[in-house]
Coordinates of C-alpha atoms in Angstrom, one line a residue:
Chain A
X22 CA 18.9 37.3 112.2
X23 CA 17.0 40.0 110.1
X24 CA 17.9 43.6 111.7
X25 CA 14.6 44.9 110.2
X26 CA 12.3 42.9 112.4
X27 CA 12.4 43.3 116.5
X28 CA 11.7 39.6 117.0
X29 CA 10.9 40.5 120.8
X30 CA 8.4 43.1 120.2
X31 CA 7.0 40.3 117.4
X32 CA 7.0 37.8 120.5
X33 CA 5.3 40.2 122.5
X34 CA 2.8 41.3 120.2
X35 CA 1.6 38.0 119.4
X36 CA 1.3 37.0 122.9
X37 CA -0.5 40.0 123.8
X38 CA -3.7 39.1 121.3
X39 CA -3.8 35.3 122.3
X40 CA -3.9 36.7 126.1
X41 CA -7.0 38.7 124.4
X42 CA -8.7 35.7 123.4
X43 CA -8.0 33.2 126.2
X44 CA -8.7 36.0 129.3
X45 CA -12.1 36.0 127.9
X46 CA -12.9 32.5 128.6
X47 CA -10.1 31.8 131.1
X48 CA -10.1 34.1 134.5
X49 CA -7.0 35.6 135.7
X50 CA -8.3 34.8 139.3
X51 CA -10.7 33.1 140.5
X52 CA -13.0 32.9 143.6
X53 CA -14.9 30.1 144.4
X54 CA -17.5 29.9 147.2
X55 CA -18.6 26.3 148.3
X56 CA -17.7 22.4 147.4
X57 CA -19.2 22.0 145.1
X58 CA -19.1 25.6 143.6
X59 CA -22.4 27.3 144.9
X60 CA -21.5 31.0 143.7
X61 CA -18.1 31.7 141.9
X62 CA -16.3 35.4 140.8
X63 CA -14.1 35.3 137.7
X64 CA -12.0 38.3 137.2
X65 CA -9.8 39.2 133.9
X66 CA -9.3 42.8 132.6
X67 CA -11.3 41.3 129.6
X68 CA -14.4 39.7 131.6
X69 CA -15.5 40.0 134.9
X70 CA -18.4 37.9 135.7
X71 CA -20.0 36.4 138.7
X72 CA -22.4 33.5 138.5
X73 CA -24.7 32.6 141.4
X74 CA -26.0 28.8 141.5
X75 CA -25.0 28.0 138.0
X76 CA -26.5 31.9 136.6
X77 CA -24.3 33.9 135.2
X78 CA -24.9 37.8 136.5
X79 CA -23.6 40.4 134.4
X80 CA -23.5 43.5 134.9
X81 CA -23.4 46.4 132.3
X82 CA -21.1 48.9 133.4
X83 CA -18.3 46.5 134.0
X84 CA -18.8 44.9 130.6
X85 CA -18.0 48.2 129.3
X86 CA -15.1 48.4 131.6
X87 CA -13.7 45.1 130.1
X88 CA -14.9 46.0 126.7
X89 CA -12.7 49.0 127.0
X90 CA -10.1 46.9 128.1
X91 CA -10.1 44.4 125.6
X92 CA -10.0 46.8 122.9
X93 CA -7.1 48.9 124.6
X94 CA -5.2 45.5 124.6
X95 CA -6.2 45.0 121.0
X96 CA -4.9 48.1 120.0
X97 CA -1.6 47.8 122.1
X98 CA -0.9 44.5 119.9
X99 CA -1.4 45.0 116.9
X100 CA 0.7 48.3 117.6
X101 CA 3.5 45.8 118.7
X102 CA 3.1 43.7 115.7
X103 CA 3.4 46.7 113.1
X104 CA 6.7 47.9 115.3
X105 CA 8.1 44.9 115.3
X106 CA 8.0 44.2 111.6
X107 CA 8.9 48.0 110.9
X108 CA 11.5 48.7 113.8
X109 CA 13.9 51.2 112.2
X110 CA 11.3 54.0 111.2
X111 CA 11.3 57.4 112.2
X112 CA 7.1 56.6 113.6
X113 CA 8.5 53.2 115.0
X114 CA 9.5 55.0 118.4
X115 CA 5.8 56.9 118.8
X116 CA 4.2 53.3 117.9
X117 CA 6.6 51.3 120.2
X118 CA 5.4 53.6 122.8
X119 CA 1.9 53.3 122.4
X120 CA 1.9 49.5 122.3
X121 CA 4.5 48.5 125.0
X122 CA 2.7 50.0 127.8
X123 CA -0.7 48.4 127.7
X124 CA -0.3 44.6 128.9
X125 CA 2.0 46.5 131.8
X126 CA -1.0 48.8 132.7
X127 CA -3.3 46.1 132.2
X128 CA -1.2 43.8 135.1
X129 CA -0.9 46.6 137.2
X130 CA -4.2 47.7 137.6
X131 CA -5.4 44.1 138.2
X132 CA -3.1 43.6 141.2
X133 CA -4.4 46.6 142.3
X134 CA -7.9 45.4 141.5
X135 CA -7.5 42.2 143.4
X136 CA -6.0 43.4 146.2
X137 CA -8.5 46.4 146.3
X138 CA -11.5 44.1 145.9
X139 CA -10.2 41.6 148.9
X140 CA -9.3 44.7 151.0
X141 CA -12.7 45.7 151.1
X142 CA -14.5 42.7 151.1
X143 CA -12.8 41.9 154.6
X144 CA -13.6 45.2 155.8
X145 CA -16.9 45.5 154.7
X146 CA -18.0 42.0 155.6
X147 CA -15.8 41.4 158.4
X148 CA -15.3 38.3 156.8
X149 CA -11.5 36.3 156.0
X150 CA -11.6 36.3 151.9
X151 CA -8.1 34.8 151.3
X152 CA -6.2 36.3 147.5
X153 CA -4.9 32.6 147.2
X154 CA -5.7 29.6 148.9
X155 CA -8.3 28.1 150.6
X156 CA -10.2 29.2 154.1
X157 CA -13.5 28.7 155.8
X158 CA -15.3 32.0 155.9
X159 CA -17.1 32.6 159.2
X160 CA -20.5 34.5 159.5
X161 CA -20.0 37.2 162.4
X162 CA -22.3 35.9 165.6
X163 CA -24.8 38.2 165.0
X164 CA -25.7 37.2 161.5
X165 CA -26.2 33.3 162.6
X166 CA -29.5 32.1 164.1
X167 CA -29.7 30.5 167.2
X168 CA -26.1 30.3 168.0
X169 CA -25.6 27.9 165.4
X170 CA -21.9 28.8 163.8
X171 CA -22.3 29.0 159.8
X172 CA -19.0 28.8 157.9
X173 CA -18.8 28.9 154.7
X174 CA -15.6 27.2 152.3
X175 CA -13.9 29.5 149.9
X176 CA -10.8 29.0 147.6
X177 CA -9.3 32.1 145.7
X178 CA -6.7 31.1 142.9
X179 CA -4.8 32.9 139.7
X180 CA -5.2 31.3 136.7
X181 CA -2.1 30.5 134.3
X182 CA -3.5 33.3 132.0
X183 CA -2.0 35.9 134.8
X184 CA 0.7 34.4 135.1
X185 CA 1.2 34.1 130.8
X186 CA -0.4 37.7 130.8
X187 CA 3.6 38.8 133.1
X188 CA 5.2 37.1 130.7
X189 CA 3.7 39.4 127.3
X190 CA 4.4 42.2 129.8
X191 CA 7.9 41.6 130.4
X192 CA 8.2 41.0 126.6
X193 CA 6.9 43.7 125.5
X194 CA 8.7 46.1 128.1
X195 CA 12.3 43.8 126.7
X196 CA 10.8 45.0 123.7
X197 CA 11.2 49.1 124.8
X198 CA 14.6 48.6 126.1
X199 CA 15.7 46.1 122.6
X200 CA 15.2 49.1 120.3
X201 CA 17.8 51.2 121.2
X202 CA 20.1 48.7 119.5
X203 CA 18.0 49.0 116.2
X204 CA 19.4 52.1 113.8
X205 CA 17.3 54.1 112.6
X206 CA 17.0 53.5 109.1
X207 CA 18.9 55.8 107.0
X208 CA 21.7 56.4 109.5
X209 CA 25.1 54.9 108.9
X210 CA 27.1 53.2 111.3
X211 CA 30.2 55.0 111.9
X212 CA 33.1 53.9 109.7
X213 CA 36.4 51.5 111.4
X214 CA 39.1 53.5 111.6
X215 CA 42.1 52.2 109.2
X216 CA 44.9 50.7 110.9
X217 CA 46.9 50.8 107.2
Chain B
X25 CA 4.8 62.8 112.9
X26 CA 2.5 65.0 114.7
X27 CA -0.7 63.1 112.9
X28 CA 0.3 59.8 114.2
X29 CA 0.7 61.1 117.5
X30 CA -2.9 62.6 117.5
X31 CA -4.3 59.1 115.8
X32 CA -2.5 57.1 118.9
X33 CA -3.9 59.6 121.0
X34 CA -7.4 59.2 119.8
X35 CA -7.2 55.4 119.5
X36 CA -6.0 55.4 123.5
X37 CA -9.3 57.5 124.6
X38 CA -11.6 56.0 122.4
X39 CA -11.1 52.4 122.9
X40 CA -11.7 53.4 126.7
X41 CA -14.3 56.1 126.6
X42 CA -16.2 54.8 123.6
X43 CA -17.8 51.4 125.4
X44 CA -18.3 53.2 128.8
X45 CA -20.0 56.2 126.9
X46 CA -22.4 53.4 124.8
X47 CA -23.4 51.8 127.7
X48 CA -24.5 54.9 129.5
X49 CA -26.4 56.0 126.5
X50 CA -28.1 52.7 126.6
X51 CA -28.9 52.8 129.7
X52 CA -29.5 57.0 130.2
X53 CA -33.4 56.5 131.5
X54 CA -32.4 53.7 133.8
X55 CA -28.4 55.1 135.2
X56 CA -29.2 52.7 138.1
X57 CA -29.6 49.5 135.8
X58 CA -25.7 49.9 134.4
X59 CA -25.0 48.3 138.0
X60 CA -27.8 46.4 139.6
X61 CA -29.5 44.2 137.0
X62 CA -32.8 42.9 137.6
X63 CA -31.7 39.5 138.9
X64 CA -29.6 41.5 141.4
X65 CA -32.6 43.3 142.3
X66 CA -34.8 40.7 142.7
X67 CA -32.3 38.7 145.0
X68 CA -32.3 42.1 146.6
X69 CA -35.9 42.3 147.1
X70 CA -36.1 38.9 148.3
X71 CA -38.2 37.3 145.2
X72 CA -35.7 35.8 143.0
X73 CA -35.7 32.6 141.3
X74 CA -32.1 31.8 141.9
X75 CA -32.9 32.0 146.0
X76 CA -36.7 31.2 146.6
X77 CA -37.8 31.7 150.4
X78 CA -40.4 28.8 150.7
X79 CA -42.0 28.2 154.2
X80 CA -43.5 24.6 153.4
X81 CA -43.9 22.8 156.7
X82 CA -42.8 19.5 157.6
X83 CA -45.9 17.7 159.0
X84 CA -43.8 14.1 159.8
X85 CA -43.6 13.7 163.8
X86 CA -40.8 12.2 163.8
X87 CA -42.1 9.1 165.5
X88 CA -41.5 5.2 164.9
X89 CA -43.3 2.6 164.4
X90 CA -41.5 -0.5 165.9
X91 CA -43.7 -2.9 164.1
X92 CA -40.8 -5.2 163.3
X93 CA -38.2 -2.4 163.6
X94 CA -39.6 -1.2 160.3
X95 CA -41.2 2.0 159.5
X96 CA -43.1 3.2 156.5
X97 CA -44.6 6.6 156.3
X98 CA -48.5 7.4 157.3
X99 CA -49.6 7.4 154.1
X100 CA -48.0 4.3 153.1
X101 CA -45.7 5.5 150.5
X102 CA -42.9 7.2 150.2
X103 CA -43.4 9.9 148.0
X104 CA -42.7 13.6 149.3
X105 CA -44.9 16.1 149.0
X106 CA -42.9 18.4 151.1
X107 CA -41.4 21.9 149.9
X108 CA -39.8 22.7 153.1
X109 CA -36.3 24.0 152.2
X110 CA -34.1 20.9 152.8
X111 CA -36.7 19.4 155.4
X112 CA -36.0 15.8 155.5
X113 CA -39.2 13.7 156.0
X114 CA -38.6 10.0 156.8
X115 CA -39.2 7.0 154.5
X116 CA -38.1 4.2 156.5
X117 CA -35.7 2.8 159.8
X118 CA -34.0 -0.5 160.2
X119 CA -33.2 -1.4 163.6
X120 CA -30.7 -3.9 164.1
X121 CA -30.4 -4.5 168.2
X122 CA -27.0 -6.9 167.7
X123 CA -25.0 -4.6 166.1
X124 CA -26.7 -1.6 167.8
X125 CA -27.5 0.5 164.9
X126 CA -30.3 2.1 163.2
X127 CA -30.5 3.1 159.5
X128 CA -32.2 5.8 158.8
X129 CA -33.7 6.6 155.4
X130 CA -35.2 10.2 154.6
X131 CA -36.5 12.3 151.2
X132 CA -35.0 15.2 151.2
X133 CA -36.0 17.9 148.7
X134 CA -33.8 20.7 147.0
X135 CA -36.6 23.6 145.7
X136 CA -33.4 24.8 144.1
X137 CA -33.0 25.1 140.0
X138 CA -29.3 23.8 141.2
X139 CA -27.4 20.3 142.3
X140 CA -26.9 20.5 145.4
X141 CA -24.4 18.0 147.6
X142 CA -24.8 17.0 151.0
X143 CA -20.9 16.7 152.0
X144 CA -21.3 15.3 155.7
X145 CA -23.6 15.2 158.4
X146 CA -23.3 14.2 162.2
X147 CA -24.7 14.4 165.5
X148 CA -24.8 13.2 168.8
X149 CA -28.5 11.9 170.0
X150 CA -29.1 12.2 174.1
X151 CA -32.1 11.7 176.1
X152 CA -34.4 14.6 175.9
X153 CA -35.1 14.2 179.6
X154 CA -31.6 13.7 180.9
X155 CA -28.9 14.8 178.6
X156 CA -28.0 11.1 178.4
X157 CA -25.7 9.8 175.3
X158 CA -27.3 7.8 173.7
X159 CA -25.2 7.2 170.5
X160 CA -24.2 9.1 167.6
X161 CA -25.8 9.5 164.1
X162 CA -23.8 10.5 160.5
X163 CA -24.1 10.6 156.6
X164 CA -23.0 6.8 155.4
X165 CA -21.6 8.4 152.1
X166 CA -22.6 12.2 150.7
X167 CA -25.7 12.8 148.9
X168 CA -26.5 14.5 145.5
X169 CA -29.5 16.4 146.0
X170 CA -30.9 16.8 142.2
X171 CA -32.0 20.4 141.1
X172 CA -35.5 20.8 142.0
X173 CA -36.3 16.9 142.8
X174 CA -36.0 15.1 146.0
X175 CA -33.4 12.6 146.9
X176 CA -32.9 9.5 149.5
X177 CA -30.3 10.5 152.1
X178 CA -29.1 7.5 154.3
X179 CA -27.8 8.1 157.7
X180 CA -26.4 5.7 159.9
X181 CA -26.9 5.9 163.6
X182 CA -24.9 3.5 166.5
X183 CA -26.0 3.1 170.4
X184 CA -23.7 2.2 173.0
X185 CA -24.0 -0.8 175.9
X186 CA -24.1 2.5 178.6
X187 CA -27.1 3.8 176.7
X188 CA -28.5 0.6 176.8
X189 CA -28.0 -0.3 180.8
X190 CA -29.2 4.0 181.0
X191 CA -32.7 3.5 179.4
X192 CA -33.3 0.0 181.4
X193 CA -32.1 1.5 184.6
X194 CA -34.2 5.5 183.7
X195 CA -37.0 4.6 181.9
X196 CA -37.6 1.1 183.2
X197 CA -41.3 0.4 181.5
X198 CA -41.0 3.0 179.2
X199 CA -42.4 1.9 175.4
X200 CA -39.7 4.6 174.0
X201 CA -38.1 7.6 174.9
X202 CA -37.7 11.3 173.8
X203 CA -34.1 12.3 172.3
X204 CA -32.4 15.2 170.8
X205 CA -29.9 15.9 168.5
X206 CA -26.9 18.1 170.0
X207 CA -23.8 19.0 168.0
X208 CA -25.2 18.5 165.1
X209 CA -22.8 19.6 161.8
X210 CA -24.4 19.3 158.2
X211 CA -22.2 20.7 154.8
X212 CA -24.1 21.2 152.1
X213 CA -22.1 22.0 149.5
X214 CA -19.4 23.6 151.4
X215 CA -21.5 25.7 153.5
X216 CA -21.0 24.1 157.3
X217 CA -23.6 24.8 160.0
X218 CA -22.9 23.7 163.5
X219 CA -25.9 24.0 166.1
X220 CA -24.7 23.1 169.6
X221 CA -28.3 23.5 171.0
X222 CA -30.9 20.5 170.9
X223 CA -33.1 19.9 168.0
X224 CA -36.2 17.5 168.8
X225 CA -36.2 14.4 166.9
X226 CA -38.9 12.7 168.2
X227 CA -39.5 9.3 169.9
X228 CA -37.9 6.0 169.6
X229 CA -39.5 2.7 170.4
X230 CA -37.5 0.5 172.7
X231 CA -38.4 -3.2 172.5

């Protein structure tokens, strides 16, 4: 194995841009509303959209937000990639650092997101929006006509991109920890004592 | 050293500040359009496309005609020209006394630019005067309701020996009675709305 390449950070660099590309067209989680779909939310750090009755709605400021994010994620790869393929400099630590953190960020705040976004939704609408699974969401009394009882069917799901997007994490975090067995280059390692 | 640190430092705020920053200069005589878009507005005022409020009324009375347990519209066709939201206007019954059933075919029309599917409907028909039950009605198989066209929806209703010995016994003489639908369920596309109280449909002809 060639000591002048961190094949981990590699690993992790690469799948940090293909969870670029596919979280732009595959949501990390997904909420659906109705059977068949009548309004749906899709939610990635790359692309947040909501689409009402086949429409897509999107909204400016949180295209930026996943602009930003896309590009922060950009960045934070192809930092891996140029770390992994020069490990032993003396900028190889600065870069490292740069790049390792941002898939980890980019989980973090999305669990936070999600959680976030549900928290509020149940307090705001006094409605029962599930994080996974399926449930029939009830209109509160007042909101229904006539004492008619209006429920509505809802199924929230992560998509295998979250679930791939833990995986670049954990590599490039192995990634952090892998480099302190890389020397530096120029260093020697220390000579075996002589028995004779 | 120190330069790279400064170029990773730049790189970090501008790939986040730089698109938030565009947008805001894009959008810096209208601040309120970087979060509600015109379509959200216009659901918001009530006139969007995507949800149109239409108040078409349904002029069918709901009545048969028990000229050989068939019925045909009043204009002799069956063409809708209804743009009630989901109002179903009827094309045609079959009555068939043996088995104690009644088919039921309606138009029903979807003013939305979106499919929409009738999952399941069913209800329980009782005597408008009494509370009597009659028999039950339901969905034979669930409908797709085209986007902006109309579509046939077949439901299937069954009558019971007591309803039968009930009307001879009630209504002895009467041509047909009054009934109501109670407990009636319809999902449409996932949405289920249950209405316990009555809903008038009509008259129907007894033989």
């Amino acid at each position: 194995m060639n000591k002048n390449v961190n094949y981990i950070a590699l690993a992790g660099g690469i799948a940090t841009l293909v969870l670029i590309i596919v979280s732009v067209f595959v949501p990390w989680w997904q909420f659906t509303v109705g059977n068949p779909a009548l309004a749906q939310v899709n939610v990635s750090p790359m692309n947040l959209n909501f689409s009402l009755l086949g429409t897509a709605i999107t909204i400016p400021l949180i295209l930026a937000i996943n602009i930003a994010a896309l590009l922060t994620m950009l960045s934070g790869g192809i930092a891996m990639l140029i770390y992994a393929l020069k490990p032993n400099k003396p900028y190889s630590k600065k870069i490292l650092g740069f790049g390792y953190k941002k898939p980890l960020i980019a989980v973090i705040i999305f669990i936070v997101g999600i959680i976030a976004l549900v928290t509020l939704a149940n307090s705001l609408s006094g409605f029962n929006v599930p994080v996974v699974g399926g449930s029939a969401m009830k209109l509160p009394a007042n909101m229904s006509p006539d004492g008619m009882s209006i429920s509505v069917n809802v199924l929230a799901a992560f998509g295998w991109p979250f679930y791939f997007a833990i995986v670049a994490s954990a590599l490039c975090l192995a990634a952090k920890f892998y480099h302190k067995k890389i020397p530096l280059e120029g260093t020697v390692a220390p000579p075996i004592p002589s028995t004779a | 050293m120190q330069v790279l640190g400064i170029i990773l430092v730049l790189v970090s705020v501008g790939t986040m500040v730089g698109p938030i920053a565009a947008v805001a200069v894009m959008y810096s005589s209208n601040l309120e359009g970087l979060v509600i878009t015109p379509q959200i507005k216009d659901i918001m005022n009530g006139n969007s496309a995507l949800l149109p409020i239409n108040s078409g009324s349904n002029n069918n009375n709901n009545n048969y005609n028990n000229d050989q347990y068939n019925y045909t519209d009043s204009n002799g066709e069956n063409s809708n020209n209804n743009n009630g939201f989901m109002s179903p206007v009827l094309v045609s019954s079959q009555i068939d006394s043996t088995a104690r059933t009644v088919t039921v075919v309606a138009n029903v029309s979807n003013p939305l630019g979106y499919d929409l599917t009738v999952n399941s409907f069913n209800s329980t028909i009782v005597c408008s005067q009494d509370n009597y039950q009659i028999g039950t009605i339901r969905l034979a198989n669930p409908v797709m309701l085209p986007a902006a066209q109309t579509a046939q929806v077949t439901v299937t209703g069954y009558w019971t020996q007591d309803a039968e010995n009930h009307v001879l016994t009630t209504h002895p003489g009467a041509t047909s009675i009054a009934v109501n639908l109670v407990d009636t369920t319809i999902d449409v596309n996932g949405i289920v709305v249950q209405s316990p109280a009555p809903i008038s449909a009509g008259s129907i002809p007894i033989s």
